Short mmCIF file of C-alpha atoms and ligand atoms in Angstrom, two decimals:
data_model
loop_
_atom_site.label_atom_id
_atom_site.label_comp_id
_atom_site.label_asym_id
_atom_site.label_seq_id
_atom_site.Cartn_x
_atom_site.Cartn_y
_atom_site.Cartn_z
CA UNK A 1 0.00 0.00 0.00
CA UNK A 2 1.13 3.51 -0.56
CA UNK A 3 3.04 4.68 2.76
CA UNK A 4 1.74 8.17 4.14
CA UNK A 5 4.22 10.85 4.58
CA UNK A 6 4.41 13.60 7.20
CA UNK A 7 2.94 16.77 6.13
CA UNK A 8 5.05 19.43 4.60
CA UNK A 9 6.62 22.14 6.86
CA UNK A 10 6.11 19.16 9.26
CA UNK A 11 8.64 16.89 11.34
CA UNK A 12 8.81 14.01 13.62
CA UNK A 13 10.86 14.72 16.41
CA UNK A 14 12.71 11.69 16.86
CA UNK A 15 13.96 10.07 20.17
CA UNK A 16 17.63 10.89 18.85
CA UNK A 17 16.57 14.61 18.94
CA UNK A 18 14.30 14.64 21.93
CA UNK A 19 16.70 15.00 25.02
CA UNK A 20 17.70 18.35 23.38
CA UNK A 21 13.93 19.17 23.31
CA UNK A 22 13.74 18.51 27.17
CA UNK A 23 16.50 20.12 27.63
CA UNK A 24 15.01 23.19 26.60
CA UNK A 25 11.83 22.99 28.46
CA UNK A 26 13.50 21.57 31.90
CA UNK A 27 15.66 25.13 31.36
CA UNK A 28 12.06 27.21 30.61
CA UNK A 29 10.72 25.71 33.60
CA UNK A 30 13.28 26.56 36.15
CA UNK A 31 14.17 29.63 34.58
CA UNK A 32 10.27 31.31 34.32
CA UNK A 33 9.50 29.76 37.60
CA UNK A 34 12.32 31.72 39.48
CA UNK A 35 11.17 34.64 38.10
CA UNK A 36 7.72 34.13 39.35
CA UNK A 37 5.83 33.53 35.57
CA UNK A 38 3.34 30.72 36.05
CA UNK A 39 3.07 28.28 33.28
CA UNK A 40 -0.35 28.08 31.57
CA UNK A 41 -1.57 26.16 29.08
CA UNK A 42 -4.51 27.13 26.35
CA UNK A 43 -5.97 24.80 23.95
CA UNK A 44 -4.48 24.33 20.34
CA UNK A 45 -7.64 25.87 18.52
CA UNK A 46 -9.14 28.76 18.99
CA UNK A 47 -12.32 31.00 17.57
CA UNK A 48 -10.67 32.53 14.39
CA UNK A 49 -11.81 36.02 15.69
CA UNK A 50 -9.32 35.78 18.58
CA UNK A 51 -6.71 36.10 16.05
CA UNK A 52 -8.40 38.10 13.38
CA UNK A 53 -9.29 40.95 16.05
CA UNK A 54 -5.99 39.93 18.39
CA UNK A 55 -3.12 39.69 16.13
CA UNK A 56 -4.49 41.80 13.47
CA UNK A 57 -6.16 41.73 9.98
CA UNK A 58 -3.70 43.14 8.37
CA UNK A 59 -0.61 40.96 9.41
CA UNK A 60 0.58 38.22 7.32
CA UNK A 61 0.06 35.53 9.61
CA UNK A 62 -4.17 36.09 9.49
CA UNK A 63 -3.83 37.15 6.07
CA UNK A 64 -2.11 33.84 4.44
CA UNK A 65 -0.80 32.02 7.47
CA UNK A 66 -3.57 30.79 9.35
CA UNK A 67 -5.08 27.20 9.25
CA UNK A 68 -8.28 27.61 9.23
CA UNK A 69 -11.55 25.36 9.01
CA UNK A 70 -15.24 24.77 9.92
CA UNK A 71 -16.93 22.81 12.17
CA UNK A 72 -20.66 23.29 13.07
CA UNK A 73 -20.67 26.06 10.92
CA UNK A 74 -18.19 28.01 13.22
CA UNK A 75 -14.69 28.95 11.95
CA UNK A 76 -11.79 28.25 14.32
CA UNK A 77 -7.97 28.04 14.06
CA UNK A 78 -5.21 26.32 14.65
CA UNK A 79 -3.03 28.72 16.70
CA UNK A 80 -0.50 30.87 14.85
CA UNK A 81 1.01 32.38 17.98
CA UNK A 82 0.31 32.07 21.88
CA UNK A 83 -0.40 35.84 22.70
CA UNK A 84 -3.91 36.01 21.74
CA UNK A 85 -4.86 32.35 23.48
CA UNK A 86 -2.93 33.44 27.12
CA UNK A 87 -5.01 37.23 26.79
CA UNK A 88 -8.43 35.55 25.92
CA UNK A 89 -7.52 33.13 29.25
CA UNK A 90 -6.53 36.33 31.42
CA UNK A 91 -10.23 37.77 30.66
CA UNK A 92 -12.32 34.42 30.31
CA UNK A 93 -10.86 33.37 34.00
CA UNK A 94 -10.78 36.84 35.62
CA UNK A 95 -6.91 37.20 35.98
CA UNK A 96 -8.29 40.71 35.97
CA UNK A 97 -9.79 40.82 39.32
CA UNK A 98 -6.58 39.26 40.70
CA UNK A 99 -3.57 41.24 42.13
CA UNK A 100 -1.25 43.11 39.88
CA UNK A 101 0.94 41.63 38.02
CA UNK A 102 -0.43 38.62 36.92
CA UNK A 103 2.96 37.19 35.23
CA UNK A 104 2.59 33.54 32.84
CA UNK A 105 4.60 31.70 30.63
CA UNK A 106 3.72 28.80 27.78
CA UNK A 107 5.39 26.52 25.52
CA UNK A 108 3.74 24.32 22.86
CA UNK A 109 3.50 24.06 19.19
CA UNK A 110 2.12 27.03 16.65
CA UNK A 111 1.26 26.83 12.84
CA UNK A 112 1.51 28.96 10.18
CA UNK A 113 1.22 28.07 6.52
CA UNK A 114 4.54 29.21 5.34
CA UNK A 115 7.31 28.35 3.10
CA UNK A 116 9.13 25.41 4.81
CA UNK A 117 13.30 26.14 4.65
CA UNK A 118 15.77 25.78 7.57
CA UNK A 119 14.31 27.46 10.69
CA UNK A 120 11.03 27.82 9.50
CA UNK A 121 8.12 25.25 9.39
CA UNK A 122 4.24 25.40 9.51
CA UNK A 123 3.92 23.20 12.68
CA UNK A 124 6.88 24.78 15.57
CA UNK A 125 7.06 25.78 18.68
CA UNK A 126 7.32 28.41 21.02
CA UNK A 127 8.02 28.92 24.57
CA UNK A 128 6.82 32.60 25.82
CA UNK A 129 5.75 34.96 28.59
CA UNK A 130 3.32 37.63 29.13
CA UNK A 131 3.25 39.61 31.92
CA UNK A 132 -0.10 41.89 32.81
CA UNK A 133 -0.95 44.78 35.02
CA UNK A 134 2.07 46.95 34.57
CA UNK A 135 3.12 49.74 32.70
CA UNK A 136 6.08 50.93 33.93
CA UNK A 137 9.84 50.13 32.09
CA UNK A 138 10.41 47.75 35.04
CA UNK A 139 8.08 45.29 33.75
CA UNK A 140 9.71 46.13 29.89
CA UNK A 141 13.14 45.66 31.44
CA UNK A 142 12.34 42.19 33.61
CA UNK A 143 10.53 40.70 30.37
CA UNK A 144 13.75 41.20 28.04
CA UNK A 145 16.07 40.35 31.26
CA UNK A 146 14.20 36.96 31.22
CA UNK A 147 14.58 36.65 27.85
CA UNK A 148 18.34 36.61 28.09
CA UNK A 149 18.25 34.67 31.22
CA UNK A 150 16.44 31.77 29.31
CA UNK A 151 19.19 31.86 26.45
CA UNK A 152 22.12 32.11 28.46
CA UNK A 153 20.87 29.32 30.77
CA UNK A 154 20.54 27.55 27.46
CA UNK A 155 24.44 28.10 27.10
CA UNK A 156 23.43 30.45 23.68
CA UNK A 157 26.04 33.63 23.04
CA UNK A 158 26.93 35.35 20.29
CA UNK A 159 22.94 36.98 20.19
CA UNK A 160 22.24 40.36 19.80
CA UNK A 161 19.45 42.48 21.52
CA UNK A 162 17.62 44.84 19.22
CA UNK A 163 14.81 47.64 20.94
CA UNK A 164 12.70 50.12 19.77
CA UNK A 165 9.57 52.23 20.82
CA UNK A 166 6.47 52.52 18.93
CA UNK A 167 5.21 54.96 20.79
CA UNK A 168 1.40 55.34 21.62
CA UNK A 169 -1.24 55.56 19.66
CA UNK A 170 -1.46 59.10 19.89
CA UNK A 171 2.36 59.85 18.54
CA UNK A 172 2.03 56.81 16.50
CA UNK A 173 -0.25 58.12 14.54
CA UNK A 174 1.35 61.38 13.93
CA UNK A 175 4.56 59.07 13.01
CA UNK A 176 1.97 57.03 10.33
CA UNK A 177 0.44 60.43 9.02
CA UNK A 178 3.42 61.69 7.94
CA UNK A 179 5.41 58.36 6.96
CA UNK A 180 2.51 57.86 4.37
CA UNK A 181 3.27 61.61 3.23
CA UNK A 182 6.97 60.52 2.47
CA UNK A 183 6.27 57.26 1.23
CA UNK A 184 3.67 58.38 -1.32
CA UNK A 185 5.44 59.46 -4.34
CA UNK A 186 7.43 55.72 -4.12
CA UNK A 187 4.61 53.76 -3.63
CA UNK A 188 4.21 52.47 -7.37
CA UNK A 189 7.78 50.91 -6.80
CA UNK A 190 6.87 49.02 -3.92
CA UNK A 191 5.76 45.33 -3.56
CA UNK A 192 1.97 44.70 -3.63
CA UNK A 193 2.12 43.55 0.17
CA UNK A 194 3.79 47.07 0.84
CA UNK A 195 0.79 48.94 -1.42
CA UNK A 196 -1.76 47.19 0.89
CA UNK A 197 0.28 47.83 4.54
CA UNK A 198 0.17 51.63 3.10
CA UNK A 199 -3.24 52.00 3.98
CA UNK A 200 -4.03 49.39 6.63
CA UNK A 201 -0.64 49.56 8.23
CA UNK A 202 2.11 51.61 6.80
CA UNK A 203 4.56 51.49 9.66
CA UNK A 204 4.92 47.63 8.60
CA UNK A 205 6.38 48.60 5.30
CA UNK A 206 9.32 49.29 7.04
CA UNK A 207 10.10 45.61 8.09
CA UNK A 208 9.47 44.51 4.61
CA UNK A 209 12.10 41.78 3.67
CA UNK A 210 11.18 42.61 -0.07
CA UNK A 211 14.71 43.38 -2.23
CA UNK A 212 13.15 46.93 -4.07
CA UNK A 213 11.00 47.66 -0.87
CA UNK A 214 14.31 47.54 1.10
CA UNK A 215 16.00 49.54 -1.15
CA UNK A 216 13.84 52.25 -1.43
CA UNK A 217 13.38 52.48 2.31
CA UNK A 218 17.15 53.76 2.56
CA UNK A 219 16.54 56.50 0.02
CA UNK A 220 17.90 59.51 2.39
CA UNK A 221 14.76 61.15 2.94
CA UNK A 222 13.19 58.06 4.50
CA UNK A 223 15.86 57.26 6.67
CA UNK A 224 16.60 60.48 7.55
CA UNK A 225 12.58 60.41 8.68
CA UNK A 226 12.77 57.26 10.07
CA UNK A 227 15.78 58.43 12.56
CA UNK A 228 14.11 61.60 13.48
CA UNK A 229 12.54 61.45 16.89
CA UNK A 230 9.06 60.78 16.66
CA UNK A 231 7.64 59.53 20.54
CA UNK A 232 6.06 61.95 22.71
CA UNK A 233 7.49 62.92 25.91
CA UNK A 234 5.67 60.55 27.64
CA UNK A 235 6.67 57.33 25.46
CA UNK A 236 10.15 59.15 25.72
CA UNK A 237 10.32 58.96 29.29
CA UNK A 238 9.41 55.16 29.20
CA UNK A 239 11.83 54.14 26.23
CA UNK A 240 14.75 56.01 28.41
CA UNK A 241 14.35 54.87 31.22
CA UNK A 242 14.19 51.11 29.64
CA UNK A 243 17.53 51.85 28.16
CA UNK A 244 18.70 53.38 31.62
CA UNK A 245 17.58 49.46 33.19
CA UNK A 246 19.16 47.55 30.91
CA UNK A 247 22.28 49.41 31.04
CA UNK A 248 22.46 48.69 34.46
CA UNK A 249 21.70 45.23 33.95
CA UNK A 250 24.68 44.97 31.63
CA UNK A 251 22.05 44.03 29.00
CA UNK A 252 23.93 45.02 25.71
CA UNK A 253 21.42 45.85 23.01
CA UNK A 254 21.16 48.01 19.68
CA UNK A 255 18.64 50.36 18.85
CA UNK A 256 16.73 49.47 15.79
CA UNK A 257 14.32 52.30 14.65
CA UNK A 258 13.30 49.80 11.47
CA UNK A 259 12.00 47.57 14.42
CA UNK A 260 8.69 47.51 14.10
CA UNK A 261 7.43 43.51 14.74
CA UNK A 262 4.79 42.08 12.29
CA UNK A 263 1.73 41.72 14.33
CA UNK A 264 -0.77 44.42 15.11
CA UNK A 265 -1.18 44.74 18.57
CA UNK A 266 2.18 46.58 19.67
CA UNK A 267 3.06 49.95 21.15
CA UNK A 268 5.77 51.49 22.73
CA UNK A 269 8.50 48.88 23.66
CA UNK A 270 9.51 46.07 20.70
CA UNK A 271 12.13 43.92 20.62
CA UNK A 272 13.92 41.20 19.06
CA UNK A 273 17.07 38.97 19.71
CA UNK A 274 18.71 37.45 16.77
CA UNK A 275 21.77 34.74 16.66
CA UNK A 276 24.98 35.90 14.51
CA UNK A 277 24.92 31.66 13.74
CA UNK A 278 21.65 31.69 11.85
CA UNK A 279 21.31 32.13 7.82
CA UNK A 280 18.43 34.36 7.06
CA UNK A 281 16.10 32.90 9.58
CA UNK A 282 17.95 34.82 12.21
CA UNK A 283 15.20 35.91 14.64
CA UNK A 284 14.80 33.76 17.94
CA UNK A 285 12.82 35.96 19.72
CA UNK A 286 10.51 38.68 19.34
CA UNK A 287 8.21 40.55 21.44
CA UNK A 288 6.96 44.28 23.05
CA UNK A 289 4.50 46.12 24.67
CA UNK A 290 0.55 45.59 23.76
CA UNK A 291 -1.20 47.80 26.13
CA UNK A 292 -4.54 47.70 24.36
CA UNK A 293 -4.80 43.81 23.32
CA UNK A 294 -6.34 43.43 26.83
CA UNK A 295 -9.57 45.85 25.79
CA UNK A 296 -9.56 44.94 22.51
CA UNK A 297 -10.43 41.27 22.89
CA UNK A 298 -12.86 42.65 25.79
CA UNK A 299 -11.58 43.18 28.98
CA UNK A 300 -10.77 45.99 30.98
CA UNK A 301 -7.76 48.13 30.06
CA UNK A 302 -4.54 46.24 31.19
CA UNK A 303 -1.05 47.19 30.02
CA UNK A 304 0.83 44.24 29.40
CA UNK A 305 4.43 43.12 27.88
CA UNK A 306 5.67 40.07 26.27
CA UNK A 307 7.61 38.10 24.14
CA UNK A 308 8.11 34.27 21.96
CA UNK A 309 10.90 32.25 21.02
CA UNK A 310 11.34 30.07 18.29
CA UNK A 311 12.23 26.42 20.02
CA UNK A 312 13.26 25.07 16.29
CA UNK A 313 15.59 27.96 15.59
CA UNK A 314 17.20 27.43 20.06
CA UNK A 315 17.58 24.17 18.80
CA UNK A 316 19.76 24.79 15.72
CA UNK A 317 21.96 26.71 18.22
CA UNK A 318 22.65 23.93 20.50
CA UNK A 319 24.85 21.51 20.43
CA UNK A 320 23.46 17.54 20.35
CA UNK A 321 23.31 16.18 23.19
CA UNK A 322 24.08 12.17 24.14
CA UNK A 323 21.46 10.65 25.38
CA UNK A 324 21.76 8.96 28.88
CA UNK A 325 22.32 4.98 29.35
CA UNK A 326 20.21 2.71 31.27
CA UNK A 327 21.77 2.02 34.67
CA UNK A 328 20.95 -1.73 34.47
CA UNK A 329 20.10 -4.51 31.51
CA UNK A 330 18.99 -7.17 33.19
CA UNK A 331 20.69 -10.71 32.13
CA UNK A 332 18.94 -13.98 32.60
CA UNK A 333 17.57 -17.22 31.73
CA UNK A 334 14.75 -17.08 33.41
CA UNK A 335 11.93 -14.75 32.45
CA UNK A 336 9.94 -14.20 35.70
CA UNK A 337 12.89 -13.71 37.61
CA UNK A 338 14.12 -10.80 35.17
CA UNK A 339 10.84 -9.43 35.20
CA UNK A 340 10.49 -8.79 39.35
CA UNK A 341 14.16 -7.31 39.31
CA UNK A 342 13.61 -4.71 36.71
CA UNK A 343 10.24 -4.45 38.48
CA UNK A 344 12.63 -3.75 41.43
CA UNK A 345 14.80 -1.83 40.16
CA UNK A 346 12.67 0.46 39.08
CA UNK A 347 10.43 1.18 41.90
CA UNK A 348 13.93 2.18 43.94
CA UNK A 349 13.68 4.96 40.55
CA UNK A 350 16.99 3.48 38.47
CA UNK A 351 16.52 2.83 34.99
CA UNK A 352 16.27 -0.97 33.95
CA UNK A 353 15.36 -3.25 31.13
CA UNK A 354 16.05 -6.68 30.32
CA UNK A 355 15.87 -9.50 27.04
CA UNK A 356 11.86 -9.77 26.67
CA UNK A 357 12.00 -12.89 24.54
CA UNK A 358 15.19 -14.86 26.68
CA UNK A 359 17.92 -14.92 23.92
CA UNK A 360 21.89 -17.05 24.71
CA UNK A 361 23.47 -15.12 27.02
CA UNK A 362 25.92 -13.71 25.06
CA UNK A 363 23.15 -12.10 22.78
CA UNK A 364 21.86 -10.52 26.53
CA UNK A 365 25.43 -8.96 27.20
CA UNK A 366 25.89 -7.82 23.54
CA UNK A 367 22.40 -5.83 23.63
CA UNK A 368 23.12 -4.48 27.65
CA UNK A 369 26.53 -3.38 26.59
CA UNK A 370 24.91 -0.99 23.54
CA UNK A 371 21.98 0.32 26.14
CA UNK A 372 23.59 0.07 29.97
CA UNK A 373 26.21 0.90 32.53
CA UNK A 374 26.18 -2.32 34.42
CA UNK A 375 24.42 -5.48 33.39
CA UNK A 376 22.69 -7.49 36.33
CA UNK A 377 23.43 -11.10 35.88
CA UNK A 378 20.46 -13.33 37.21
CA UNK A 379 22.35 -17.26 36.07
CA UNK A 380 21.08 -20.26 37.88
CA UNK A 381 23.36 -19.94 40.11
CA UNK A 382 22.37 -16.79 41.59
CA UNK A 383 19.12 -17.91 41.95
CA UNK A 384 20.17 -21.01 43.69
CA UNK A 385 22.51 -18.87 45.96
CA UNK A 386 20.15 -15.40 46.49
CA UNK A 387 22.98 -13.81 45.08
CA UNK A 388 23.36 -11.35 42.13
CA UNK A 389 26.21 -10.78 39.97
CA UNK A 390 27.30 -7.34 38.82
CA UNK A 391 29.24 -6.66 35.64
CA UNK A 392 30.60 -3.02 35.28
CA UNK A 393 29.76 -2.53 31.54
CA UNK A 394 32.57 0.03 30.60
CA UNK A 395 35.41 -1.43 32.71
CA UNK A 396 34.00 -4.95 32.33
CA UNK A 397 34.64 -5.37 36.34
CA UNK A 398 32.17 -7.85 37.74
CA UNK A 399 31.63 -9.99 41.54
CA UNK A 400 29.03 -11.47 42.91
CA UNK A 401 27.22 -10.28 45.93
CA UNK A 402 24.32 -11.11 47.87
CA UNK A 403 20.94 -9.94 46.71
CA UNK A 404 20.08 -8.57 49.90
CA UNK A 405 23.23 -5.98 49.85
CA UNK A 406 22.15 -5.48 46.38
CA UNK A 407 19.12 -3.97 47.39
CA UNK A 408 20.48 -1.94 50.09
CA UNK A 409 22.74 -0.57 47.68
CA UNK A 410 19.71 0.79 45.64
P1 ATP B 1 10.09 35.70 11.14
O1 ATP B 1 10.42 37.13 10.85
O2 ATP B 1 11.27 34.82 11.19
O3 ATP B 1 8.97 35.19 10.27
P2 ATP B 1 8.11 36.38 13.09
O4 ATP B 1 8.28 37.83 13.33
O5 ATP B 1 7.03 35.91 12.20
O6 ATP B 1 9.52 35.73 12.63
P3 ATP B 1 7.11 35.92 15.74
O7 ATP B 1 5.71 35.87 15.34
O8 ATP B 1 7.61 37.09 16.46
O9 ATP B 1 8.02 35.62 14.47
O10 ATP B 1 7.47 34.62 16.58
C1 ATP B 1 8.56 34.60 17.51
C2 ATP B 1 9.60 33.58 17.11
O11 ATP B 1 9.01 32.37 16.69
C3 ATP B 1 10.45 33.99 15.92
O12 ATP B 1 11.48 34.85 16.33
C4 ATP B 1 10.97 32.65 15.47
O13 ATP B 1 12.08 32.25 16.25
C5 ATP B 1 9.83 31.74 15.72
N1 ATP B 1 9.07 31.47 14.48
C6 ATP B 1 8.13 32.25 13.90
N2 ATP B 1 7.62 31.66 12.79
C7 ATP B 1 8.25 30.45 12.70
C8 ATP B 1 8.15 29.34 11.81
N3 ATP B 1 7.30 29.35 10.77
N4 ATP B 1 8.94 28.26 12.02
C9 ATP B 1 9.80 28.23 13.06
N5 ATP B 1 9.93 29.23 13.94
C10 ATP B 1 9.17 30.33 13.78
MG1 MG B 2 6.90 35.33 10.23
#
């Protein structure tokens, strides 16, 4: 019959692979949970107006990327990013009502129907936090110092921190009036993507990837615009006093002003961390301020921060790790016997496995010297005796002792 392949943009993560993958999340855990983020987890499909009114209708991801479909005549989603699940939680269960801030984390798989290449699939994962409930930089600065903490827990260097501020919606708009101004007598040369953001979203034109849409971006008027100082005071304040933290923090970091993130629901603080050992799919992190996600999905006005990290990209970063050996194979003739010591074994919480269908012994020691440290040897003789002998499998040391010491040895 005709075999059935995984789906494209797709991948089995194989046993080989998976102690890097635990890895990872053992270092999430301990690292969000000393900083006080709780982990939470939201289910894999969502209404498709969470993300259509959350991330944004004119973003990429709900304009092509989004897997989609109906059931009962009601269109949900597979999720295309954790944001807009952990906010609709945080009203749904009245995180509101609870004391300020109300700080969680998530990991778990996302999809997004994009080109598959190295780095990028259409089912991967993210780990991420959001923190709610405060507005000042101290909650900016703590979200990007976790960050960092995360990767250099991971044992990741050579990354680079890039910030910017968006400003509120009041300056923002100001900023959009007048980039639309400078950006309309160049608009026939940019890429159809670009000619729609124009209207629904110009600031996004400047993180166009998009060779002539790059190119016309660092015409001298636009950068020259683009550098000018557009924030209010206000936003100002906030976005110094950020820098001012992570100064102090020792948090190196490069100002971006192109930095603008591709999803709607920013202002004020964004950021990104990239690796300088990535091709083009450089990005492992991204995140910022959304102080109006919150009321826009329905709740009460709550500023809030956060950011996600690509697990597939962390992984490509880190080296392979060896996967640990059994501490005991199990060697015997008879079945039962093998059976109540691995049964033994591992209720004292060592790792044990034996020969299920009771192949010559030296077919026992060839298989526990590819899987164990030491091989138990159960021979008739040790059964007569009570005894058990022990065979060191990397120095190939072995005695005999009784079983009782054996056990107290556990
Ligand atoms: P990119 O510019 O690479 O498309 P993005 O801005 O779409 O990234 P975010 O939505 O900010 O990405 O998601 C945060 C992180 O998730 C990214 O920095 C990246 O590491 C990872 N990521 C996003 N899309 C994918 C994907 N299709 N496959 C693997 N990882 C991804
Ligand atoms: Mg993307």
């Amino acid at each position: 019959m005709k075999k059935i392949q995984a789906q494209k943009g797709t991948k089995d993560i194989l046993p080989s692979e998976i102690i890097n993958w635990q890895f990872i999340e053992n270092v999430a855990i301990n690292t969000f949970n000393n900083a006080n983020y709780q982990e939470i987890r939201t289910p894999i499909f969502e209404a498709t107006e969470l993300f259509s009114r959350g991330v944004g209708d004119s973003t990429d991801i709900v304009n092509k990327e989004m897997y989609s479909f109906e059931k009962n005549n009601r269109s949900l989603t597979l999720r295309p990013e954790g944001t807009a699940s952990v906010v609709r939680a945080y009203i749904e269960q009245g995180f509101f009502r609870m004391p300020s801030p109300q700080k969680f984390w998530y990991k778990g798989p996302m999809f997004r129907y994009e080109r598959p290449q190295t780095g990028r699939q259409r089912q991967f994962h993210q780990v991420g936090v959001e923190f709610f409930g405060e507005e000042k930089p101290t909650a900016d600065a703590e979200v990007i110092l976790s960050a960092c903490n995360f990767l250099n827990n991971l044992g990741l260097n050579h990354l680079t921190v890039e910030i910017n501020s968006l400003g509120c919606n009041k300056c923002r708009s100001h900023f959009r009036a007048n980039l639309k101004k400078i950006l309309l007598p160049k608009l026939d040369n940019l890429c159809d993507d670009c000619k729609m953001r124009y209207e629904k979203n110009p600031l996004r034109i400047l993180d166009c990837k998009n060779e002539t849409c790059m190119k016309e971006l660092t015409a001298n008027d636009i950068e020259e615009f683009i550098q000018s100082d557009f924030i209010c005071e206000e936003c100002n304040e906030h976005y110094s006093m950020l820098k001012n933290y992570l100064n102090q923090l020792d948090i190196k970091y490069i100002e971006n002003k192109k930095l603008v993130r591709g999803l709607d629901y920013y202002n004020r603080t964004v950021f990104e961390i990239k690796s300088n050992n990535l091709g083009s799919q450089n990005a492992i992190c991204g995140g910022g301020r959304y102080d109006n996600l919150v009321e826009t999905l329905g709740g009460p006005k709550t500023p809030a921060i956060g950011f996600a990290m690509g697990l597939e990209r962390l992984n490509l970063l880190i080296n392979q790790k060896k996967p640990s050996k059994l501490d005991y194979f199990i060697i015997s003739s008879n079945a039962i016997e093998a059976l109540k010591l691995v049964n033994l074994v591992r209720r004292h919480n060592k790792s044990a496995d034996f020969d299920y269908s009771n192949k010559k012994f030296t077919k026992q020691f060839e298989k526990a010297a590819k899987v164990a440290n030491f091989a138990l040897i159960l021979g008739e003789d040790e059964i007569k005796n009570n005894t058990l002998s022990i065979k060191n499998l990397n120095t190939s040391n072995q005695n005999t002792i009784k079983f009782s010491e054996f056990l107290k040895s556990l």
